Amino acid sequence: MEKALWYLLTATRGGENRVRIIRVLSERPQNANRLADELDVGYKTVRHHLDALESHGVVEAGGDKYGRLYFLTDQFERYRDTFEEIATQLD
């Protein structure tokens, strides 16, 4: 997970948006549409980042397709300190 976080947040474009998504999901689960509205980012952009985060085990989805909520995974929570370290460097 540590390597995945470094990759997702620093080695690819969109790291800043992924940090923002993780921060919002830290407060409460959201669906992609609400994330797009809250972050003032296009829906397709949010979906792209959620797909990347999901494929690396950072977020998981629950619910039906339209109302699918995204949650941070337990695995991510074990590496939250690494996330905070990376996010601080990006600020």
Phi, psi and omega in degrees: 000322181301314179296320180298318179296315178300316180297307185297327188259340184235331187266354181232157174295148177096003180302320180296318178294323178294322175299315180298318179297314180298318180299316179295317180291340175292332180280318178187155178298148180218159169265169186298322181296315179294321176300315180301316179295313184294323183268355183055050180231150180299147181302315181297324177296314179298316179299318178301312181292320177297319178299317179295316180295321180292319182292341178256010174078018179275319177236159173224151183255149175220148179102181182283172188301313184288314184263019184305125176263147178250135181235152170284142183280160175298324179299317177300315183302328178292340181246022181300323179299320177296316177302313182297321178298314180294314182298322178297321179292331179281336182291000000 
